[in-house]
Tab-separated table of C-alpha atoms and ligand atoms in Angstrom:
chain	number	residue	atom	x	y	z
D	1	MET	CA	-0.114	0.007	-0.117
D	2	ALA	CA	1.506	3.175	-1.182
D	3	TYR	CA	1.741	6.303	1.054
D	4	THR	CA	-0.425	8.963	0.960
D	5	THR	CA	-0.183	12.441	2.542
D	6	PHE	CA	-3.960	12.594	2.932
D	7	ASN	CA	-5.776	9.351	3.001
D	8	ARG	CA	-9.044	9.524	1.538
D	9	GLN	CA	-10.427	6.474	3.390
D	10	ILE	CA	-12.720	7.266	5.964
D	11	ASN	CA	-11.694	5.349	8.986
D	12	ASP	CA	-12.287	5.358	12.591
D	13	GLN	CA	-8.820	6.518	14.031
D	14	MET	CA	-9.509	5.141	17.462
D	15	LYS	CA	-9.489	1.408	15.530
D	16	GLU	CA	-5.894	1.798	13.932
D	17	PRO	CA	-3.238	0.609	15.502
D	18	MET	CA	0.022	2.737	16.170
D	19	PHE	CA	1.558	1.860	12.928
D	20	PHE	CA	0.980	-0.256	9.927
D	21	GLY	CA	-3.174	0.756	9.558
D	22	ASN	CA	-4.211	3.356	7.354
D	23	PRO	CA	-1.775	6.475	7.067
D	24	VAL	CA	-3.330	9.304	9.251
D	25	ASN	CA	-5.539	11.911	7.538
D	26	VAL	CA	-7.202	14.321	9.778
D	27	SER	CA	-4.476	15.466	12.345
D	28	ARG	CA	-7.260	15.628	15.001
D	29	TYR	CA	-6.792	15.403	18.805
D	30	ASP	CA	-10.414	15.687	20.124
D	31	GLN	CA	-10.122	11.597	20.247
D	32	GLN	CA	-7.111	9.694	20.984
D	33	LYS	CA	-6.411	6.286	21.316
D	34	TYR	CA	-3.323	6.607	23.363
D	35	GLY	CA	-3.719	9.879	25.397
D	36	ILE	CA	-0.285	9.860	26.777
D	37	PHE	CA	1.300	10.798	23.456
D	38	GLU	CA	-0.678	14.167	23.706
D	39	LYS	CA	0.600	14.538	27.138
D	40	LEU	CA	4.338	13.931	26.122
D	41	ILE	CA	3.737	16.712	23.468
D	42	GLU	CA	2.467	19.058	25.854
D	43	LYS	CA	5.209	18.291	28.009
D	44	GLN	CA	7.867	18.750	25.299
D	45	LEU	CA	6.319	22.246	23.820
D	46	SER	CA	6.586	23.150	27.703
D	47	PHE	CA	10.227	22.312	27.640
D	48	PHE	CA	11.249	24.522	24.535
D	49	TRP	CA	14.510	26.274	25.117
D	50	ARG	CA	16.970	27.848	22.489
D	51	PRO	CA	20.497	27.321	22.790
D	52	GLU	CA	21.307	30.894	22.238
D	53	GLU	CA	19.579	31.710	25.685
D	54	VAL	CA	22.318	30.237	27.357
D	55	ASP	CA	25.456	32.081	28.278
D	56	VAL	CA	28.294	29.967	27.339
D	57	SER	CA	30.789	32.647	27.228
D	58	LYS	CA	32.891	31.845	30.461
D	59	ASP	CA	33.574	28.314	28.946
D	60	ARG	CA	36.061	29.579	26.246
D	61	ILE	CA	38.453	30.461	28.768
D	62	ASP	CA	37.569	27.301	30.705
D	63	TYR	CA	38.375	25.260	27.774
D	64	GLN	CA	41.588	27.029	27.230
D	65	ASN	CA	43.137	26.268	30.766
D	66	LEU	CA	41.835	22.666	30.191
D	67	PRO	CA	44.750	20.171	30.096
D	68	GLU	CA	45.121	18.528	26.921
D	69	HIS	CA	43.612	15.203	28.061
D	70	GLU	CA	40.676	16.875	29.237
D	71	LYS	CA	40.436	18.796	26.277
D	72	HIS	CA	40.128	15.520	24.400
D	73	ILE	CA	37.393	14.025	26.886
D	74	PHE	CA	35.202	17.141	26.557
D	75	ILE	CA	35.466	17.744	22.530
D	76	SER	CA	35.058	14.090	22.033
D	77	ASN	CA	31.632	13.966	23.850
D	78	LEU	CA	30.620	16.596	21.845
D	79	LYS	CA	31.604	15.204	18.479
D	80	TYR	CA	29.641	11.835	19.646
D	81	GLN	CA	26.281	13.762	20.741
D	82	THR	CA	26.505	15.568	17.544
D	83	LEU	CA	26.416	12.122	15.731
D	84	LEU	CA	23.520	11.090	17.834
D	85	ASP	CA	21.354	13.975	17.682
D	86	SER	CA	22.379	14.480	13.722
D	87	VAL	CA	20.583	10.659	13.453
D	88	GLN	CA	17.987	11.621	15.879
D	89	GLY	CA	16.946	14.968	14.385
D	90	ARG	CA	15.919	13.255	11.404
D	91	SER	CA	15.294	9.328	11.702
D	92	PRO	CA	12.265	9.268	13.862
D	93	ASN	CA	10.607	11.656	11.026
D	94	VAL	CA	11.737	9.607	7.965
D	95	ALA	CA	10.986	5.863	9.605
D	96	PHE	CA	8.457	6.282	11.380
D	97	LEU	CA	6.203	8.924	9.651
D	98	PRO	CA	5.177	6.863	6.702
D	99	ILE	CA	3.766	4.008	8.775
D	100	VAL	CA	2.023	5.922	11.546
D	101	SER	CA	-1.742	5.522	12.008
D	102	LEU	CA	-2.435	7.462	15.036
D	103	PRO	CA	-2.548	11.519	14.693
D	104	GLU	CA	-1.634	11.629	18.380
D	105	LEU	CA	1.493	9.597	17.789
D	106	GLU	CA	1.988	11.096	14.377
D	107	THR	CA	2.363	14.768	15.993
D	108	TRP	CA	4.490	13.133	18.996
D	109	ILE	CA	7.223	11.937	16.412
D	110	GLU	CA	7.435	15.000	15.000
D	111	THR	CA	7.512	16.998	18.199
D	112	TRP	CA	10.378	14.472	19.482
D	113	ALA	CA	12.411	14.702	16.280
D	114	PHE	CA	12.218	18.952	16.272
D	115	SER	CA	13.436	19.340	19.714
D	116	GLU	CA	16.227	16.967	18.462
D	117	THR	CA	17.113	19.610	16.013
D	118	ILE	CA	17.533	22.325	19.012
D	119	HIS	CA	20.110	19.763	20.430
D	120	SER	CA	22.096	19.836	17.489
D	121	ARG	CA	21.985	23.582	17.035
D	122	SER	CA	23.270	23.660	20.814
D	123	TYR	CA	26.381	21.873	19.843
D	124	THR	CA	27.275	24.564	17.371
D	125	HIS	CA	26.594	26.893	19.889
D	126	ILE	CA	28.982	25.518	21.880
D	127	VAL	CA	31.586	24.787	19.751
D	128	ARG	CA	31.570	28.083	17.638
D	129	ASN	CA	32.251	29.390	21.474
D	130	ILE	CA	35.013	27.310	22.561
D	131	SER	CA	36.790	27.110	19.184
D	132	ALA	CA	38.202	29.504	16.826
D	133	GLU	CA	37.951	27.048	14.188
D	134	PRO	CA	34.527	25.199	14.585
D	135	HIS	CA	34.888	23.567	11.110
D	136	LYS	CA	37.611	21.134	12.286
D	137	VAL	CA	35.707	19.880	15.298
D	138	PHE	CA	32.517	19.162	12.791
D	139	ASP	CA	34.697	18.109	10.026
D	140	ASP	CA	36.649	15.505	12.248
D	141	ILE	CA	33.284	13.863	13.180
D	142	MET	CA	33.347	12.002	9.518
D	143	LEU	CA	36.831	10.778	9.769
D	144	ASN	CA	36.923	10.177	13.393
D	145	GLU	CA	36.697	6.118	13.299
D	146	ARG	CA	35.596	5.858	17.144
D	147	ILE	CA	32.623	7.732	16.244
D	148	LEU	CA	31.903	5.998	12.735
D	149	GLU	CA	31.998	2.634	14.570
D	150	ARG	CA	29.299	3.833	16.761
D	151	ALA	CA	27.251	5.176	14.015
D	152	ASP	CA	27.015	1.849	12.246
D	153	ASP	CA	25.116	0.414	15.297
D	154	VAL	CA	23.153	3.570	16.040
D	155	THR	CA	21.713	3.700	12.154
D	156	ARG	CA	21.622	0.180	11.323
D	157	TYR	CA	18.044	-0.380	12.752
D	158	TYR	CA	16.535	2.725	11.276
D	159	ASP	CA	18.240	2.052	7.718
D	160	ALA	CA	16.712	-1.520	7.869
D	161	LEU	CA	13.078	-0.286	8.591
D	162	ILE	CA	13.501	2.595	6.070
D	163	ASP	CA	14.618	0.533	3.300
D	164	GLY	CA	11.772	-2.260	4.273
D	165	ILE	CA	9.150	0.465	4.182
D	166	ASN	CA	10.318	1.798	0.629
D	167	LEU	CA	9.993	-1.835	-1.002
D	168	TYR	CA	6.689	-2.709	0.719
D	169	GLN	CA	5.089	0.692	0.009
D	170	ARG	CA	6.243	0.670	-3.707
D	171	CYS	CA	5.814	-2.864	-4.410
D	172	GLY	CA	3.708	-4.618	-1.453
D	173	GLU	CA	4.286	-8.021	0.073
D	174	GLY	CA	6.307	-10.281	-1.932
D	175	THR	CA	9.578	-10.863	-3.838
D	176	HIS	CA	10.528	-8.289	-6.316
D	177	THR	CA	13.112	-8.013	-8.802
D	178	ILE	CA	14.579	-4.331	-8.670
D	179	ASN	CA	17.425	-3.401	-11.073
D	180	GLY	CA	18.339	-7.049	-11.398
D	181	GLN	CA	18.320	-7.685	-8.076
D	182	SER	CA	15.751	-9.651	-6.136
D	183	HIS	CA	14.222	-8.444	-2.609
D	184	SER	CA	11.546	-9.787	-0.293
D	185	ILE	CA	9.656	-8.346	2.141
D	186	SER	CA	6.514	-8.893	4.065
D	187	LEU	CA	4.495	-6.911	6.531
D	188	TYR	CA	5.548	-9.442	9.334
D	189	GLU	CA	9.092	-8.660	8.741
D	190	LEU	CA	8.529	-5.002	8.147
D	191	LYS	CA	6.827	-5.082	11.989
D	192	ARG	CA	9.986	-6.813	13.073
D	193	ARG	CA	12.227	-4.501	11.808
D	194	LEU	CA	9.955	-1.597	13.566
D	195	TYR	CA	10.222	-3.255	16.989
D	196	LEU	CA	14.055	-3.649	16.722
D	197	CYS	CA	14.390	-0.429	15.601
D	198	VAL	CA	12.090	1.256	18.402
D	199	MET	CA	14.233	-0.974	20.721
D	200	SER	CA	17.442	0.504	19.596
D	201	VAL	CA	16.376	4.012	19.555
D	202	ASN	CA	15.345	3.328	23.455
D	203	VAL	CA	18.664	2.288	23.972
D	204	LEU	CA	20.299	4.997	22.014
D	205	GLU	CA	18.461	7.853	23.985
D	206	ALA	CA	18.692	5.678	27.480
D	207	ILE	CA	22.415	4.928	27.616
D	208	ARG	CA	24.349	6.066	24.758
D	209	PHE	CA	24.096	9.991	25.815
D	210	TYR	CA	24.726	9.161	29.545
D	211	VAL	CA	28.444	8.565	29.212
D	212	SER	CA	28.972	12.401	28.048
D	213	PHE	CA	26.419	13.556	30.431
D	214	ALA	CA	28.674	12.419	33.282
D	215	CYS	CA	31.720	13.934	31.814
D	216	SER	CA	29.945	17.319	31.358
D	217	PHE	CA	28.580	17.232	34.873
D	218	ALA	CA	31.854	16.081	36.302
D	219	PHE	CA	33.532	19.324	34.823
D	220	ALA	CA	30.614	21.477	35.956
D	221	GLU	CA	31.126	20.081	39.866
D	222	ARG	CA	34.672	21.801	39.789
D	223	GLU	CA	32.759	25.024	38.328
D	224	LEU	CA	34.074	24.218	34.867
D	225	MET	CA	32.375	24.495	31.382
D	226	GLU	CA	29.199	25.275	33.406
D	227	GLY	CA	27.350	26.885	30.155
D	228	ASN	CA	27.998	23.413	28.522
D	229	ALA	CA	26.594	21.817	31.774
D	230	LYS	CA	23.304	23.998	31.592
D	231	ILE	CA	22.678	23.326	27.832
D	232	ILE	CA	23.608	19.256	28.805
D	233	ARG	CA	20.735	19.639	31.678
D	234	LEU	CA	18.308	21.128	29.175
D	235	ILE	CA	19.093	18.456	26.733
D	236	ALA	CA	18.955	15.458	29.434
D	237	ARG	CA	15.603	16.822	30.629
D	238	ASP	CA	14.249	16.361	26.733
D	239	GLU	CA	16.106	13.033	26.410
D	240	ALA	CA	14.239	11.820	29.651
D	241	LEU	CA	10.847	12.459	27.818
D	242	HIS	CA	12.023	10.952	24.369
D	243	LEU	CA	12.917	7.833	26.480
D	244	THR	CA	9.553	7.539	28.292
D	245	GLY	CA	7.915	7.902	24.985
D	246	THR	CA	9.682	4.902	23.450
D	247	GLN	CA	9.142	3.028	26.741
D	248	HIS	CA	5.546	3.805	26.139
D	249	MET	CA	5.583	2.631	22.379
D	250	LEU	CA	7.539	-0.760	23.359
D	251	ASN	CA	5.108	-1.590	26.122
D	252	ILE	CA	2.215	-0.980	24.042
D	253	MET	CA	3.652	-3.347	21.449
D	254	ALA	CA	4.571	-5.777	23.895
D	255	ALA	CA	1.044	-5.840	25.313
D	256	GLY	CA	-0.444	-6.878	21.992
D	257	ASP	CA	-4.006	-5.099	22.525
D	258	ASP	CA	-2.970	-2.868	19.392
D	259	ASP	CA	-1.459	-5.281	17.146
D	260	PRO	CA	-1.300	-8.893	17.976
D	261	ASP	CA	1.813	-9.268	15.692
D	262	MET	CA	3.823	-6.893	17.541
D	263	ALA	CA	3.346	-9.027	20.897
D	264	LYS	CA	4.473	-11.867	19.299
D	265	ILE	CA	7.353	-10.339	17.515
D	266	ALA	CA	8.342	-8.629	21.134
D	267	LYS	CA	8.733	-12.504	22.462
D	268	GLU	CA	10.616	-13.503	19.169
D	269	CYS	CA	12.869	-10.859	19.619
D	270	GLU	CA	13.670	-10.874	22.912
D	271	GLU	CA	17.080	-12.432	22.539
D	272	GLU	CA	17.996	-9.974	20.304
D	273	ALA	CA	16.786	-6.955	22.424
D	274	TYR	CA	19.256	-8.287	25.046
D	275	ALA	CA	22.056	-8.165	22.389
D	276	ILE	CA	21.386	-4.818	21.579
D	277	PHE	CA	21.572	-3.345	25.087
D	278	ARG	CA	24.411	-5.506	25.887
D	279	LYS	CA	26.492	-4.243	22.636
D	280	ALA	CA	25.563	-0.783	23.357
D	281	ALA	CA	26.595	-1.105	27.067
D	282	GLU	CA	29.835	-2.588	25.773
D	283	GLN	CA	30.396	0.157	23.394
D	284	GLU	CA	30.091	3.039	25.629
D	285	LYS	CA	32.416	1.268	27.899
D	286	ASP	CA	34.623	1.339	24.838
D	287	TRP	CA	34.382	4.990	24.373
D	288	ALA	CA	35.034	5.468	28.140
D	289	GLU	CA	38.414	4.191	27.847
D	290	TYR	CA	38.898	5.919	24.600
D	291	LEU	CA	37.998	9.499	26.625
D	292	PHE	CA	40.299	8.466	29.157
D	293	LYS	CA	42.810	7.131	27.112
D	294	ASP	CA	45.408	9.919	27.933
D	295	GLY	CA	44.321	10.381	31.478
D	296	SER	CA	41.165	10.464	33.730
D	297	MET	CA	39.554	13.617	35.205
D	298	ILE	CA	39.056	14.422	38.735
D	299	GLY	CA	35.884	12.984	40.026
D	300	LEU	CA	35.657	10.362	37.124
D	301	ASN	CA	37.769	7.705	35.722
D	302	LYS	CA	37.331	4.533	33.244
D	303	ASP	CA	36.107	2.016	36.011
D	304	ILE	CA	33.544	4.362	37.440
D	305	LEU	CA	32.289	5.388	34.232
D	306	CYS	CA	31.904	1.600	33.264
D	307	GLN	CA	30.005	0.736	36.371
D	308	TYR	CA	27.602	3.725	35.780
D	309	VAL	CA	27.179	2.164	31.989
D	310	GLU	CA	26.232	-0.945	33.714
D	311	TYR	CA	23.998	0.821	36.557
D	312	ILE	CA	22.004	2.565	33.996
D	313	THR	CA	21.811	-0.283	31.174
D	314	ASN	CA	20.334	-2.539	33.857
D	315	SER	CA	17.859	0.123	35.088
D	316	ARG	CA	17.016	0.929	31.561
D	317	MET	CA	16.175	-2.716	30.754
D	318	GLN	CA	14.146	-3.432	33.937
D	319	ALA	CA	11.986	-0.252	32.911
D	320	ILE	CA	10.664	-2.329	29.875
D	321	GLY	CA	10.316	-5.376	31.531
D	322	MET	CA	13.616	-6.855	30.967
D	323	LYS	CA	16.165	-8.623	33.521
D	324	ALA	CA	19.350	-6.842	34.339
D	325	ILE	CA	22.344	-8.256	32.968
D	326	PHE	CA	25.166	-6.740	35.152
D	327	SER	CA	25.841	-7.037	38.676
D	328	THR	CA	26.086	-3.531	39.529
D	329	THR	CA	22.997	-2.438	41.686
D	330	GLN	CA	24.419	0.759	42.857
D	331	ASN	CA	24.844	4.195	41.312
D	332	PRO	CA	28.680	5.010	41.622
D	333	ILE	CA	28.144	8.673	40.674
D	334	PRO	CA	24.764	9.681	42.647
D	335	TRP	CA	25.647	13.357	42.375
D	336	ILE	CA	24.847	13.205	38.666
D	337	ASN	CA	21.219	13.373	39.878
D	338	THR	CA	21.592	16.280	41.419
D	339	TRP	CA	22.372	17.716	37.559
D	340	LEU	CA	19.783	15.659	35.885
D	341	VAL	CA	16.941	17.003	38.040
D	342	SER	CA	14.298	19.226	36.436
D	343	ASP	CA	15.118	23.001	37.118
D	344	ASN	CA	12.070	24.151	38.421
D	345	VAL	CA	11.947	21.632	41.329
D	346	GLN	CA	15.690	21.762	42.788
D	347	VAL	CA	19.011	23.778	41.749
D	348	ALA	CA	22.125	22.009	41.548
D	349	PRO	CA	25.064	22.941	43.860
D	350	GLN	CA	27.089	25.458	41.863
D	351	GLU	CA	24.049	27.216	39.894
D	352	ALA	CA	23.439	30.077	41.480
D	353	GLU	CA	20.840	31.311	39.189
D	354	ILE	CA	19.150	29.731	36.282
D	355	SER	CA	17.516	32.733	34.636
D	356	SER	CA	18.637	31.219	31.155
D	357	TYR	CA	16.375	28.382	31.604
D	358	LEU	CA	13.167	30.507	31.319
D	359	VAL	CA	11.846	30.721	27.704
D	360	GLY	CA	12.772	34.356	26.054
D	361	GLN	CA	15.167	35.285	29.136
D	362	ILE	CA	18.625	36.310	27.718
D	363	ASP	CA	21.633	35.884	29.925
D	364	ASN	CA	24.698	37.260	28.711
D	365	GLU	CA	26.046	39.793	31.647
D	366	VAL	CA	29.774	38.841	31.099
D	367	ASP	CA	31.931	41.670	30.473
D	368	GLY	CA	35.516	42.207	30.391
D	369	GLY	CA	35.966	42.697	34.254
D	370	ASP	CA	34.548	38.836	34.722
D	371	PHE	CA	37.567	37.865	32.749
D	372	GLY	CA	40.133	40.257	34.648
D	373	ASP	CA	41.874	37.266	36.770
D	374	PHE	CA	42.389	35.319	33.563
D	375	ASP	CA	45.292	35.292	31.853
D	376	LEU	CA	44.946	34.254	27.869
R	1	MET	CA	-1.003	8.649	59.185
R	2	PRO	CA	-0.167	6.296	56.756
R	3	CYS	CA	2.983	4.410	57.507
R	4	VAL	CA	5.563	3.456	54.681
R	5	LYS	CA	7.631	-0.155	55.406
R	6	VAL	CA	10.690	-0.427	53.173
R	7	THR	CA	12.044	-3.826	52.826
R	8	ALA	CA	15.086	-2.929	54.118
R	9	GLY	CA	13.626	-2.814	57.430
R	10	VAL	CA	13.068	1.085	57.797
R	11	VAL	CA	9.346	2.043	58.705
R	12	ILE	CA	8.565	5.559	58.003
R	13	ASP	CA	5.474	7.746	59.615
R	14	PHE	CA	4.209	9.798	56.395
R	15	ASP	CA	3.341	12.534	58.707
R	16	GLY	CA	3.064	15.355	56.562
R	17	ARG	CA	6.886	16.740	56.764
R	18	ALA	CA	7.299	15.322	53.344
R	19	ARG	CA	5.577	16.197	50.054
R	20	THR	CA	6.015	12.974	48.422
R	21	LEU	CA	6.984	9.388	49.221
R	22	LEU	CA	10.374	10.159	47.478
R	23	ASP	CA	11.016	13.024	49.786
R	24	ALA	CA	9.933	10.986	52.893
R	25	LEU	CA	12.647	8.473	51.847
R	26	GLU	CA	15.237	10.599	51.245
R	27	GLN	CA	14.538	12.184	54.984
R	28	GLN	CA	15.516	8.928	56.069
R	29	LYS	CA	18.757	8.887	54.142
R	30	LEU	CA	17.420	6.142	52.023
R	31	THR	CA	19.092	6.276	48.237
R	32	VAL	CA	16.388	6.380	45.696
R	33	ASN	CA	17.317	6.723	41.986
R	34	PHE	CA	15.716	9.756	40.654
R	35	GLN	CA	15.751	12.555	37.463
R	36	CYS	CA	12.935	14.531	36.911
R	37	ARG	CA	11.074	14.561	40.249
R	38	GLU	CA	7.938	15.097	38.563
R	39	GLY	CA	7.042	11.826	36.966
R	40	TYR	CA	7.882	12.018	33.532
R	41	CYS	CA	11.397	10.076	33.587
R	42	GLY	CA	10.627	6.930	35.366
R	43	ALA	CA	14.193	6.997	37.183
R	44	CYS	CA	12.328	6.612	40.415
R	45	ARG	CA	10.451	3.515	40.028
R	46	CYS	CA	9.850	1.394	43.009
R	47	LYS	CA	7.848	-1.909	43.884
R	48	LEU	CA	4.876	-1.490	45.659
R	49	LEU	CA	4.357	-4.803	47.454
R	50	SER	CA	1.238	-3.960	49.626
R	51	GLY	CA	-1.008	-0.689	49.819
R	52	ALA	CA	-1.803	2.127	47.886
R	53	VAL	CA	-0.688	5.324	46.590
R	54	SER	CA	-2.020	8.171	44.672
R	55	TYR	CA	-0.625	10.537	42.508
R	56	ILE	CA	0.014	14.364	42.963
R	57	ASN	CA	-0.230	14.620	39.168
R	58	GLU	CA	-0.690	11.715	36.886
R	59	PRO	CA	2.766	10.635	35.729
R	60	LEU	CA	3.935	10.521	32.552
R	61	ALA	CA	6.242	7.769	32.913
R	62	PHE	CA	5.218	4.072	32.226
R	63	VAL	CA	4.521	2.368	35.420
R	64	ARG	CA	4.261	-1.352	35.291
R	65	LYS	CA	1.743	-3.370	37.461
R	66	GLY	CA	3.098	-3.733	40.811
R	67	GLU	CA	5.140	-0.625	40.540
R	68	PHE	CA	5.069	3.072	41.600
R	69	LEU	CA	7.048	6.259	41.519
R	70	PRO	CA	7.650	7.858	44.618
R	71	CYS	CA	8.741	11.244	43.227
R	72	CYS	CA	5.069	12.278	42.484
R	73	SER	CA	2.806	9.829	44.867
R	74	THR	CA	1.600	9.712	48.584
R	75	PRO	CA	0.479	6.766	50.496
R	76	ASP	CA	-3.591	6.232	50.720
R	77	THR	CA	-2.779	3.544	53.046
R	78	ASP	CA	0.118	1.809	54.931
R	79	ILE	CA	2.274	0.896	52.335
R	80	GLU	CA	5.012	-2.006	51.859
R	81	ILE	CA	7.606	-0.736	49.290
R	82	GLU	CA	10.873	-2.166	47.964
R	83	ILE	CA	13.732	0.348	46.565
R	84	PRO	CA	15.593	-1.532	43.602
J	401	LIG	S1	12.172	11.032	39.399
J	401	LIG	FE1	11.378	11.216	37.459
J	401	LIG	S2	9.455	9.667	37.186
J	401	LIG	FE2	10.053	10.135	39.472
J	402	LIG	FE1	18.542	14.611	21.636
J	403	LIG	FE1	16.069	12.179	22.081
C-alpha cells in the first residue's frame, strides 16, 4: 500500500493500530487512542528552549585552561553527541511517519524529532564559542573512526526499517526484482524491523548519551564548562521525555492489544533485544576507555564510568520488563542526579541562578571585568 | 497517618513533613534513584508490595503493574515498598 499524505479512506482512527494501519488523514486530537502521546507533546512544548539563551561565554576561558587530555574528553563527547542528534533529528520522521496511523502519535514523533534539532544547534553554539575553528571539530566527525564505529550501530535498525518500508510501499509484500536484484518483504518482517528499531532508539536515548552527560557534569562539579552543563541539563530533560515515549511504544507493542503481531514479535525478538542492550553498553564502555586514554579527570575515571554504564543499562532494561544483565546495583556517581533533576524543582549545587532556563530570557551579563583574573 | 515499610527494614511515618514519598525516603537517608522528580522520566520506579498510593499529578512515565513512582505520589494506606 502506497503512502498518501491525506488518506481519503474514511476510517475510525480510534481503531487504528499505532503503526501499519491506514495513513493518518485528519490531524485531530479531540479523540485519542493513546492520550499519553498528547501529554508528551504538551510536556515537550513546555520544555522549549533555545541554545542562544544559554550563556556559554565563560566556557571559552575554562576550555583554554583545560589540560590536553581533558580537552580531548570534552570535545570527543561533543562530537559523539553531535552524531547522535544528527541521527535523531531526522530518523524518527523518515522512519516512522510513513507508517504511523494515529494522529497523536504522528505529532509526538514530529515534536520529538524537532526537539532533537535544537540539540544539534546547541552543539554548534558550544563549539563556536570554545573554538576559533569550529569547522575542524565538525569535519572530524566524519573522519573519526571511534565515532563512525558507533554510527553503524546507531543507524543500522533505522536504515533496515526505512529500506523495507520503501520496498513495501512501492511493491507490496512478496519478492520483487529491482534493477536485476531480488528483494523480499513481508508485513510481518517490516513489523519486526519496526520493533527492533524502536528498541534500538530506546537504547540510544537511554544509555548512549549518559557517558557524555556524566563527563559534562563532572566538569561542572569543578565549576568548569558550566554553560555547557546548563545546555546538557536541558538536553537531558528532553531525552528523559523521549525515553518515556519509546518506553510507552515498546510496552504498548508488547501488550499486544494494539497489534497482536507486535506482541508475538516482542517475544521472538527478546534475545535480540538483550543483544542490542549488551552491545550498546559494551560500546559505551569502550568509549569511556577512549575518552580516558591519556588520563582521567577529577571525580571520574574509566572504571567509575563503566560501572555507571552498567548501572544505567540495568535500570533501563528493567523499565521495559527485561532482566538486568550486570551485577552493579548501585549508582557509582549519585551526584549526577542533582544535575539531571528538573530545574524548577531543585537547583544543582553550583547553580546560583538559572534565569537562562526561562524561555525568552537572555542571560549575557559577562563583561570584560569578569575575565580580569584570567590570562589568555 | 499512613506508614511506609521499606523492605530494608526501615519504617517511616508519612506524617505530612514530606511532600512526596520520595522526599520521605530521602529524609530517612535512603538512596532512591531519581531524575525529573515530577513523574515523566521513570527513574525513581520502586516496587509497591502492598497498599495503595495516589499521584499528585498523573505521571507520564510508564508504570508497570506492582510498581509506583515515589517522586510524585503519597500513600493512601499503609504501604510496603521495595527500592531497587
Ligand atoms: S524522578 Fe522522574 S519519574 Fe520520578
Ligand atoms: Fe537529543
Ligand atoms: Fe532524544
